[in-house]
Amino acid sequence: MTNWLKRSAWTGLTALGFWTLLGCQEEIVAILEGDLVPVEAVTVEVVLPFHEFAENLEAWGGYGQPYQLTTDVIANAFEGSLDARVLSSWFSYPRSAQVRDPSGVVRTDTLLTFVGGRLVARFDTLSSAFGEQTELAVGALPQEWDFVTATWELAVDTVGERREWGEGGAGPVTPVSTAFWEPAQGDSVVFEIDSAGVALWGDSAGVRKGARLEALEENVRLELTDLDLWLITRPSVNPDTLVELEVATRSRTFVYSPQLQAPENEIRIGGVPAWRSVFTMNLPEVLNGPESLCQTVQCPLELNPESLVSASLVLTTRTPPPGFLPTDSLFLDIRPVLEPSRLPKSPLGTSLGVTLGTLLEPAKFGEEVGSQIEIQLGPYVQNLIGEEDLVGIDVPKTLALLSSFEPFALFLASFEGPDSPLGPELKLILTLADEVLIR
């Protein structure tokens, strides 16, 4: 290639690169100019009280039963209000045991003599509330009961059968044993049972009726994690030896009083049976306030999905009824009610919040009562303003506030209701410019 051709080729390539680069620069500038928020954009915060964005708050109860919980509650006039007793039943006593005879040979013994027993109760020491020690009592129940439906007043409450206890609180009982629990000595308490006590549960009917466990001292609340019945038997193949045999648990639950009624002017979640609080969104199409908004932009201001940056439901905690103060954290969920006409049995949609729900620490309802809890609802509110979601489906307007896990515990989470000065609020962040993404 001649020098002239080389210079011509270099000049052509340089020119081509220059115009290509210039074209790319113009395209980049054009793209940036299209996505930049104009410098005159205004971002404002709008806080709407409940009656300006929602209506028809109602509490629904009855979700789940105490037997479904992993712990049971024992209480006696706790905070001057709560009483709770544990009920437990067992399968029939073992009819045989593998026993080593005096010669050392292991044999099956079917002639067992039960001379006593032990009932071992274990507690959650962190969630229990009482003094240095507390006295507990075990009694044999005189009648059969249904572990799914039993309550403080009713032994059975099934379709076609409704039977009351002889006296309120799953009574009366035949006293069997008492014991003192001192947490400093461990998380367990042992009730010694004599042969007469063991005989009360010796037949199939008696063991199905089971036992009642209660606290004898007032202002006590205990979390029971386990309850095991052990029998002490003297085998016929080796009468000089005592053998312990465990009796399998058939069912366990607890009954309590008072049974709370639906609240007024209160948002309530949790408990067992669990509570849900349901309301209907009714967003305004235009905003005529507050004054701070109208001082920044011209009112009335039309709400549109493109201007919404974020949205959150703000709740203020309040103290639950006496005896139902949270002793552990729980999670608050919010879900759409898919068929409001079928409440309280309407199916719910998927969660609108974070995966596990919004964490609620117990202190927020005690020493830090009055704390604000924010639940992020940006994408939902954006779809609600546009009246349909991304695939063109109408957005449900009825929402349910509930515990992420139902039932979770006996305690409740309570929040100020619509008529309170600290009632629910909807906080909107709006950017009055071109469309922006929801955070």
JSON list of N, CA and C in Angstrom, two decimals, residues 4 85 136 175 244 259 271 296 301 379:
[
{"chain": "A", "resi": 4, "resn": "TRP", "atom": "N", "xyz": [0.30, 7.37, 0.14]},
{"chain": "A", "resi": 4, "resn": "TRP", "atom": "CA", "xyz": [-0.91, 8.18, -0.08]},
{"chain": "A", "resi": 4, "resn": "TRP", "atom": "C", "xyz": [-2.15, 7.40, 0.32]},
{"chain": "A", "resi": 85, "resn": "ARG", "atom": "N", "xyz": [-55.64, -22.22, 82.81]},
{"chain": "A", "resi": 85, "resn": "ARG", "atom": "CA", "xyz": [-55.30, -23.54, 83.33]},
{"chain": "A", "resi": 85, "resn": "ARG", "atom": "C", "xyz": [-55.02, -24.50, 82.19]},
{"chain": "A", "resi": 136, "resn": "LEU", "atom": "N", "xyz": [-47.92, -24.64, 92.55]},
{"chain": "A", "resi": 136, "resn": "LEU", "atom": "CA", "xyz": [-48.78, -25.18, 91.50]},
{"chain": "A", "resi": 136, "resn": "LEU", "atom": "C", "xyz": [-49.50, -26.42, 92.01]},
{"chain": "A", "resi": 175, "resn": "PRO", "atom": "N", "xyz": [-58.06, -33.37, 93.88]},
{"chain": "A", "resi": 175, "resn": "PRO", "atom": "CA", "xyz": [-56.66, -33.01, 94.10]},
{"chain": "A", "resi": 175, "resn": "PRO", "atom": "C", "xyz": [-55.75, -34.24, 94.02]},
{"chain": "A", "resi": 244, "resn": "GLU", "atom": "N", "xyz": [-39.28, -47.01, 85.89]},
{"chain": "A", "resi": 244, "resn": "GLU", "atom": "CA", "xyz": [-40.09, -45.87, 85.45]},
{"chain": "A", "resi": 244, "resn": "GLU", "atom": "C", "xyz": [-40.50, -46.06, 83.99]},
{"chain": "A", "resi": 259, "resn": "GLN", "atom": "N", "xyz": [-62.70, -14.16, 78.07]},
{"chain": "A", "resi": 259, "resn": "GLN", "atom": "CA", "xyz": [-62.75, -14.21, 76.61]},
{"chain": "A", "resi": 259, "resn": "GLN", "atom": "C", "xyz": [-63.07, -12.80, 76.12]},
{"chain": "A", "resi": 271, "resn": "GLY", "atom": "N", "xyz": [-53.38, -12.99, 69.58]},
{"chain": "A", "resi": 271, "resn": "GLY", "atom": "CA", "xyz": [-54.22, -13.70, 70.52]},
{"chain": "A", "resi": 271, "resn": "GLY", "atom": "C", "xyz": [-54.59, -15.07, 70.00]},
{"chain": "A", "resi": 296, "resn": "THR", "atom": "N", "xyz": [-47.27, 24.69, 48.84]},
{"chain": "A", "resi": 296, "resn": "THR", "atom": "CA", "xyz": [-46.17, 24.30, 47.95]},
{"chain": "A", "resi": 296, "resn": "THR", "atom": "C", "xyz": [-46.63, 24.15, 46.51]},
{"chain": "A", "resi": 301, "resn": "LEU", "atom": "N", "xyz": [-55.04, 19.02, 44.09]},
{"chain": "A", "resi": 301, "resn": "LEU", "atom": "CA", "xyz": [-53.99, 18.29, 43.39]},
{"chain": "A", "resi": 301, "resn": "LEU", "atom": "C", "xyz": [-54.49, 16.89, 43.08]},
{"chain": "A", "resi": 379, "resn": "PRO", "atom": "N", "xyz": [-46.10, -0.02, 46.33]},
{"chain": "A", "resi": 379, "resn": "PRO", "atom": "CA", "xyz": [-46.63, -0.61, 45.10]},
{"chain": "A", "resi": 379, "resn": "PRO", "atom": "C", "xyz": [-48.15, -0.81, 45.14]}
]
